[in-house]
mmCIF file of C-alpha atoms in Angstrom:
data_model
loop_
_atom_site.group_PDB
_atom_site.id
_atom_site.type_symbol
_atom_site.label_atom_id
_atom_site.label_comp_id
_atom_site.label_asym_id
_atom_site.label_seq_id
_atom_site.Cartn_x
_atom_site.Cartn_y
_atom_site.Cartn_z
ATOM 1 C CA UNK A 1 9.865 -7.273 34.033
ATOM 2 C CA UNK A 2 6.546 -7.086 32.118
ATOM 3 C CA UNK A 3 4.092 -9.641 30.856
ATOM 4 C CA UNK A 4 4.121 -9.714 27.056
ATOM 5 C CA UNK A 5 0.587 -9.541 25.645
ATOM 6 C CA UNK A 6 -0.520 -10.662 22.198
ATOM 7 C CA UNK A 7 -3.897 -9.445 20.878
ATOM 8 C CA UNK A 8 -4.830 -12.874 19.505
ATOM 9 C CA UNK A 9 -7.603 -13.250 16.937
ATOM 10 C CA UNK A 10 -8.687 -9.604 16.742
ATOM 11 C CA UNK A 11 -11.956 -8.840 14.916
ATOM 12 C CA UNK A 12 -11.923 -5.484 13.138
ATOM 13 C CA UNK A 13 -15.094 -3.400 12.814
ATOM 14 C CA UNK A 14 -14.765 -0.185 10.830
ATOM 15 C CA UNK A 15 -16.899 2.931 11.315
ATOM 16 C CA UNK A 16 -17.032 6.084 9.203
ATOM 17 C CA UNK A 17 -19.274 9.109 9.715
ATOM 18 C CA UNK A 18 -19.656 10.436 6.175
ATOM 19 C CA UNK A 19 -19.348 14.245 6.216
ATOM 20 C CA UNK A 20 -22.107 16.479 4.833
ATOM 21 C CA UNK A 21 -24.315 13.493 4.024
ATOM 22 C CA UNK A 22 -27.649 15.264 4.524
ATOM 23 C CA UNK A 23 -28.406 15.972 0.866
ATOM 24 C CA UNK A 24 -27.325 12.485 -0.236
ATOM 25 C CA UNK A 25 -29.454 10.907 2.481
ATOM 26 C CA UNK A 26 -32.564 12.864 1.486
ATOM 27 C CA UNK A 27 -32.199 11.666 -2.099
ATOM 28 C CA UNK A 28 -31.528 8.079 -0.996
ATOM 29 C CA UNK A 29 -34.558 8.113 1.288
ATOM 30 C CA UNK A 30 -36.835 9.271 -1.541
ATOM 31 C CA UNK A 31 -35.456 6.563 -3.840
ATOM 32 C CA UNK A 32 -35.839 3.788 -1.266
ATOM 33 C CA UNK A 33 -39.396 4.768 -0.274
ATOM 34 C CA UNK A 34 -40.365 4.876 -3.961
ATOM 35 C CA UNK A 35 -38.834 1.429 -4.476
ATOM 36 C CA UNK A 36 -40.732 0.063 -1.475
ATOM 37 C CA UNK A 37 -43.987 1.274 -3.043
ATOM 38 C CA UNK A 38 -43.225 -0.659 -6.256
ATOM 39 C CA UNK A 39 -41.846 -3.979 -5.000
ATOM 40 C CA UNK A 40 -42.732 -6.364 -2.199
ATOM 41 C CA UNK A 41 -40.131 -7.269 0.410
ATOM 42 C CA UNK A 42 -37.658 -10.109 0.012
ATOM 43 C CA UNK A 43 -37.524 -12.371 3.047
ATOM 44 C CA UNK A 44 -33.996 -12.591 4.381
ATOM 45 C CA UNK A 45 -32.828 -11.984 7.973
ATOM 46 C CA UNK A 46 -35.495 -9.299 8.342
ATOM 47 C CA UNK A 47 -38.503 -10.112 10.489
ATOM 48 C CA UNK A 48 -41.069 -7.580 9.365
ATOM 49 C CA UNK A 49 -39.993 -4.406 7.627
ATOM 50 C CA UNK A 50 -38.946 -4.275 3.971
ATOM 51 C CA UNK A 51 -35.934 -5.705 2.102
ATOM 52 C CA UNK A 52 -35.202 -4.594 -1.469
ATOM 53 C CA UNK A 53 -33.804 -6.666 -4.286
ATOM 54 C CA UNK A 54 -29.966 -6.893 -4.181
ATOM 55 C CA UNK A 55 -29.526 -4.470 -7.077
ATOM 56 C CA UNK A 56 -29.292 -1.200 -5.147
ATOM 57 C CA UNK A 57 -25.998 -0.155 -6.741
ATOM 58 C CA UNK A 58 -27.560 -0.447 -10.197
ATOM 59 C CA UNK A 59 -30.094 2.271 -9.417
ATOM 60 C CA UNK A 60 -29.314 5.194 -11.711
ATOM 61 C CA UNK A 61 -29.045 8.213 -9.430
ATOM 62 C CA UNK A 62 -26.228 10.567 -8.338
ATOM 63 C CA UNK A 63 -26.892 9.749 -4.668
ATOM 64 C CA UNK A 64 -26.327 6.031 -5.318
ATOM 65 C CA UNK A 65 -23.122 6.830 -7.224
ATOM 66 C CA UNK A 66 -21.919 9.013 -4.320
ATOM 67 C CA UNK A 67 -22.608 6.277 -1.765
ATOM 68 C CA UNK A 68 -20.851 3.726 -3.992
ATOM 69 C CA UNK A 69 -17.692 5.845 -3.845
ATOM 70 C CA UNK A 70 -17.806 5.888 -0.030
ATOM 71 C CA UNK A 71 -18.459 2.139 0.115
ATOM 72 C CA UNK A 72 -15.489 1.425 -2.147
ATOM 73 C CA UNK A 73 -13.176 3.712 -0.153
ATOM 74 C CA UNK A 74 -14.235 2.166 3.176
ATOM 75 C CA UNK A 75 -13.855 -1.383 1.892
ATOM 76 C CA UNK A 76 -10.366 -0.609 0.595
ATOM 77 C CA UNK A 77 -9.384 0.748 4.004
ATOM 78 C CA UNK A 78 -10.824 -2.355 5.724
ATOM 79 C CA UNK A 79 -8.908 -4.674 3.391
ATOM 80 C CA UNK A 80 -5.730 -2.689 4.070
ATOM 81 C CA UNK A 81 -6.251 -2.869 7.841
ATOM 82 C CA UNK A 82 -7.053 -6.592 7.751
ATOM 83 C CA UNK A 83 -4.471 -7.920 5.327
ATOM 84 C CA UNK A 84 -2.139 -5.099 4.289
ATOM 85 C CA UNK A 85 -1.954 -2.898 1.211
ATOM 86 C CA UNK A 86 -0.302 -5.554 -1.000
ATOM 87 C CA UNK A 87 -3.566 -7.472 -1.378
ATOM 88 C CA UNK A 88 -5.467 -4.415 -2.622
ATOM 89 C CA UNK A 89 -4.779 -5.129 -6.284
ATOM 90 C CA UNK A 90 -7.824 -6.983 -7.514
ATOM 91 C CA UNK A 91 -11.448 -6.892 -8.542
ATOM 92 C CA UNK A 92 -13.788 -5.819 -5.781
ATOM 93 C CA UNK A 93 -17.289 -7.224 -6.266
ATOM 94 C CA UNK A 94 -19.991 -5.468 -4.251
ATOM 95 C CA UNK A 95 -23.739 -6.057 -4.036
ATOM 96 C CA UNK A 96 -26.122 -3.963 -1.922
ATOM 97 C CA UNK A 97 -29.761 -3.759 -0.896
ATOM 98 C CA UNK A 98 -31.960 -1.318 1.003
ATOM 99 C CA UNK A 99 -33.952 -2.090 4.155
ATOM 100 C CA UNK A 100 -36.677 -0.303 6.092
ATOM 101 C CA UNK A 101 -37.629 -1.082 9.674
ATOM 102 C CA UNK A 102 -40.916 0.143 11.013
ATOM 103 C CA UNK A 103 -42.240 -0.435 14.527
ATOM 104 C CA UNK A 104 -41.756 -4.038 15.622
ATOM 105 C CA UNK A 105 -39.364 -5.049 12.828
ATOM 106 C CA UNK A 106 -35.929 -6.530 13.512
ATOM 107 C CA UNK A 107 -33.192 -8.675 11.951
ATOM 108 C CA UNK A 108 -32.542 -12.155 13.349
ATOM 109 C CA UNK A 109 -28.961 -13.269 14.168
ATOM 110 C CA UNK A 110 -27.140 -14.120 10.951
ATOM 111 C CA UNK A 111 -23.876 -13.913 9.017
ATOM 112 C CA UNK A 112 -23.228 -13.315 5.299
ATOM 113 C CA UNK A 113 -21.801 -16.459 3.641
ATOM 114 C CA UNK A 114 -19.881 -16.318 0.353
ATOM 115 C CA UNK A 115 -18.562 -12.805 1.104
ATOM 116 C CA UNK A 116 -15.440 -11.454 2.771
ATOM 117 C CA UNK A 117 -16.744 -8.155 4.141
ATOM 118 C CA UNK A 118 -20.194 -6.808 4.841
ATOM 119 C CA UNK A 119 -21.562 -3.549 6.112
ATOM 120 C CA UNK A 120 -24.420 -1.145 6.551
ATOM 121 C CA UNK A 121 -24.961 2.536 5.835
ATOM 122 C CA UNK A 122 -27.632 4.406 7.783
ATOM 123 C CA UNK A 123 -29.688 6.741 5.620
ATOM 124 C CA UNK A 124 -32.085 7.554 8.485
ATOM 125 C CA UNK A 125 -31.713 6.244 12.036
ATOM 126 C CA UNK A 126 -35.432 6.690 12.691
ATOM 127 C CA UNK A 127 -36.903 8.124 15.862
ATOM 128 C CA UNK A 128 -35.547 7.372 19.320
ATOM 129 C CA UNK A 129 -37.455 5.809 22.206
ATOM 130 C CA UNK A 130 -36.262 6.613 25.720
ATOM 131 C CA UNK A 131 -38.121 3.583 27.096
ATOM 132 C CA UNK A 132 -36.361 1.245 24.630
ATOM 133 C CA UNK A 133 -32.671 2.255 24.488
ATOM 134 C CA UNK A 134 -31.767 -0.749 22.289
ATOM 135 C CA UNK A 135 -34.403 0.038 19.666
ATOM 136 C CA UNK A 136 -32.907 -0.634 16.225
ATOM 137 C CA UNK A 137 -29.387 -1.136 17.619
ATOM 138 C CA UNK A 138 -26.958 -3.299 15.616
ATOM 139 C CA UNK A 139 -25.337 -5.952 17.823
ATOM 140 C CA UNK A 140 -22.277 -8.085 17.037
ATOM 141 C CA UNK A 141 -21.891 -11.374 18.908
ATOM 142 C CA UNK A 142 -18.571 -12.573 20.346
ATOM 143 C CA UNK A 143 -17.387 -15.157 17.784
ATOM 144 C CA UNK A 144 -15.211 -17.157 20.174
ATOM 145 C CA UNK A 145 -16.706 -20.571 20.913
ATOM 146 C CA UNK A 146 -17.613 -21.252 24.517
ATOM 147 C CA UNK A 147 -17.079 -17.741 25.896
ATOM 148 C CA UNK A 148 -20.605 -17.643 27.296
ATOM 149 C CA UNK A 149 -19.673 -20.511 29.612
ATOM 150 C CA UNK A 150 -16.602 -18.734 31.047
ATOM 151 C CA UNK A 151 -16.672 -16.808 34.308
ATOM 152 C CA UNK A 152 -13.759 -14.394 34.729
ATOM 153 C CA UNK A 153 -13.191 -11.251 36.827
ATOM 154 C CA UNK A 154 -14.796 -8.285 35.131
ATOM 155 C CA UNK A 155 -16.595 -10.519 32.594
ATOM 156 C CA UNK A 156 -14.180 -9.698 29.728
ATOM 157 C CA UNK A 157 -15.505 -12.483 27.500
ATOM 158 C CA UNK A 158 -18.759 -12.899 25.649
ATOM 159 C CA UNK A 159 -19.862 -9.267 25.758
ATOM 160 C CA UNK A 160 -21.498 -8.065 22.529
ATOM 161 C CA UNK A 161 -20.412 -4.978 20.594
ATOM 162 C CA UNK A 162 -23.317 -2.620 19.922
ATOM 163 C CA UNK A 163 -23.592 0.133 17.331
ATOM 164 C CA UNK A 164 -26.312 2.758 17.622
ATOM 165 C CA UNK A 165 -27.543 3.879 14.194
ATOM 166 C CA UNK A 166 -26.841 7.453 13.132
ATOM 167 C CA UNK A 167 -27.699 9.047 9.809
ATOM 168 C CA UNK A 168 -24.501 9.113 7.742
ATOM 169 C CA UNK A 169 -22.762 6.316 9.669
ATOM 170 C CA UNK A 170 -21.124 3.546 7.627
ATOM 171 C CA UNK A 171 -20.082 0.301 9.363
ATOM 172 C CA UNK A 172 -17.857 -2.415 7.816
ATOM 173 C CA UNK A 173 -17.161 -5.837 9.326
ATOM 174 C CA UNK A 174 -16.062 -9.371 8.331
ATOM 175 C CA UNK A 175 -18.961 -11.267 6.782
ATOM 176 C CA UNK A 176 -18.580 -14.280 9.063
ATOM 177 C CA UNK A 177 -19.249 -12.213 12.191
ATOM 178 C CA UNK A 178 -22.718 -13.002 13.556
ATOM 179 C CA UNK A 179 -24.897 -9.971 14.168
ATOM 180 C CA UNK A 180 -28.509 -8.930 14.532
ATOM 181 C CA UNK A 181 -30.695 -5.851 14.939
ATOM 182 C CA UNK A 182 -32.828 -5.280 18.035
ATOM 183 C CA UNK A 183 -36.575 -4.739 17.475
ATOM 184 C CA UNK A 184 -37.235 -1.206 16.309
ATOM 185 C CA UNK A 185 -39.817 0.776 18.278
ATOM 186 C CA UNK A 186 -39.639 4.207 16.621
ATOM 187 C CA UNK A 187 -42.491 5.970 14.862
ATOM 188 C CA UNK A 188 -40.619 6.904 11.669
ATOM 189 C CA UNK A 189 -38.801 4.405 9.404
ATOM 190 C CA UNK A 190 -35.259 3.311 10.091
ATOM 191 C CA UNK A 191 -33.694 3.267 6.605
ATOM 192 C CA UNK A 192 -30.405 1.580 5.740
ATOM 193 C CA UNK A 193 -28.351 0.192 2.862
ATOM 194 C CA UNK A 194 -26.521 -3.088 3.505
ATOM 195 C CA UNK A 195 -23.792 -4.595 1.346
ATOM 196 C CA UNK A 196 -21.527 -7.586 0.741
ATOM 197 C CA UNK A 197 -18.090 -7.548 -0.878
ATOM 198 C CA UNK A 198 -15.368 -9.941 -2.012
ATOM 199 C CA UNK A 199 -11.977 -9.386 -3.628
ATOM 200 C CA UNK A 200 -10.630 -11.417 -6.561
ATOM 201 C CA UNK A 201 -6.870 -11.154 -7.289
ATOM 202 C CA UNK A 202 -6.429 -9.242 -10.556
ATOM 203 C CA UNK A 203 -4.522 -6.075 -11.359
ATOM 204 C CA UNK A 204 -6.128 -2.711 -12.048
ATOM 205 C CA UNK A 205 -6.901 0.753 -10.791
ATOM 206 C CA UNK A 206 -9.673 2.115 -8.622
ATOM 207 C CA UNK A 207 -12.704 2.317 -10.892
ATOM 208 C CA UNK A 208 -16.157 2.031 -9.245
ATOM 209 C CA UNK A 209 -18.726 0.648 -11.705
ATOM 210 C CA UNK A 210 -22.193 0.963 -10.156
ATOM 211 C CA UNK A 211 -23.961 -0.218 -13.319
ATOM 212 C CA UNK A 212 -23.162 -3.896 -12.764
ATOM 213 C CA UNK A 213 -24.684 -6.514 -10.483
ATOM 214 C CA UNK A 214 -22.692 -7.531 -8.665
ATOM 215 C CA UNK A 215 -20.905 -4.193 -8.859
ATOM 216 C CA UNK A 216 -17.315 -4.695 -9.989
ATOM 217 C CA UNK A 217 -14.565 -2.233 -9.108
ATOM 218 C CA UNK A 218 -10.880 -2.724 -9.889
ATOM 219 C CA UNK A 219 -8.817 -1.480 -6.991
ATOM 220 C CA UNK A 220 -5.143 -0.825 -6.331
ATOM 221 C CA UNK A 221 -3.286 0.632 -3.392
#
């Protein structure tokens, strides 16, 4: 006889290490640093650092187009894993923005309302700091209410999920999931592109369109 277990209320977090991303990342870094020099930061969840306008996917550059393709592919796989392939027919609206963290900058705990999925792509993870192992680390908070008040053997509840930035790493997660970024203590910038996405039910074929804001892509299984 065995105890039947049901994985109730799972929260999916997707990760993809984009292959051979070095050249794309160098071009993205140059674009983002140039944009930082031209425009002041928008104040969002970032405390310190720099936050671009939410028009990143409208930037006319092959590196942006290449990243858009990876974002679309990853979002389609996340939708499939979350709700099945039958819901993939529709219009995928995506908006993105670039961020830079320099020493002392961090992102306060937050979620992304009015979206279904969110994510981040690391262009440059910055420099490490052996004395501060959580420097710049992305942390997801347990969404279950009251888990911090529960004491159970092995402490299986309430533990955060942490993602250490790596150049070329793309992370996708549900937009309602609260998360934050630990204060960054490196000497070189930590550079990332964050994004939000939602799916509207219409028919079509996969067609990324990075010239629109929000970016609209028709997707099908």
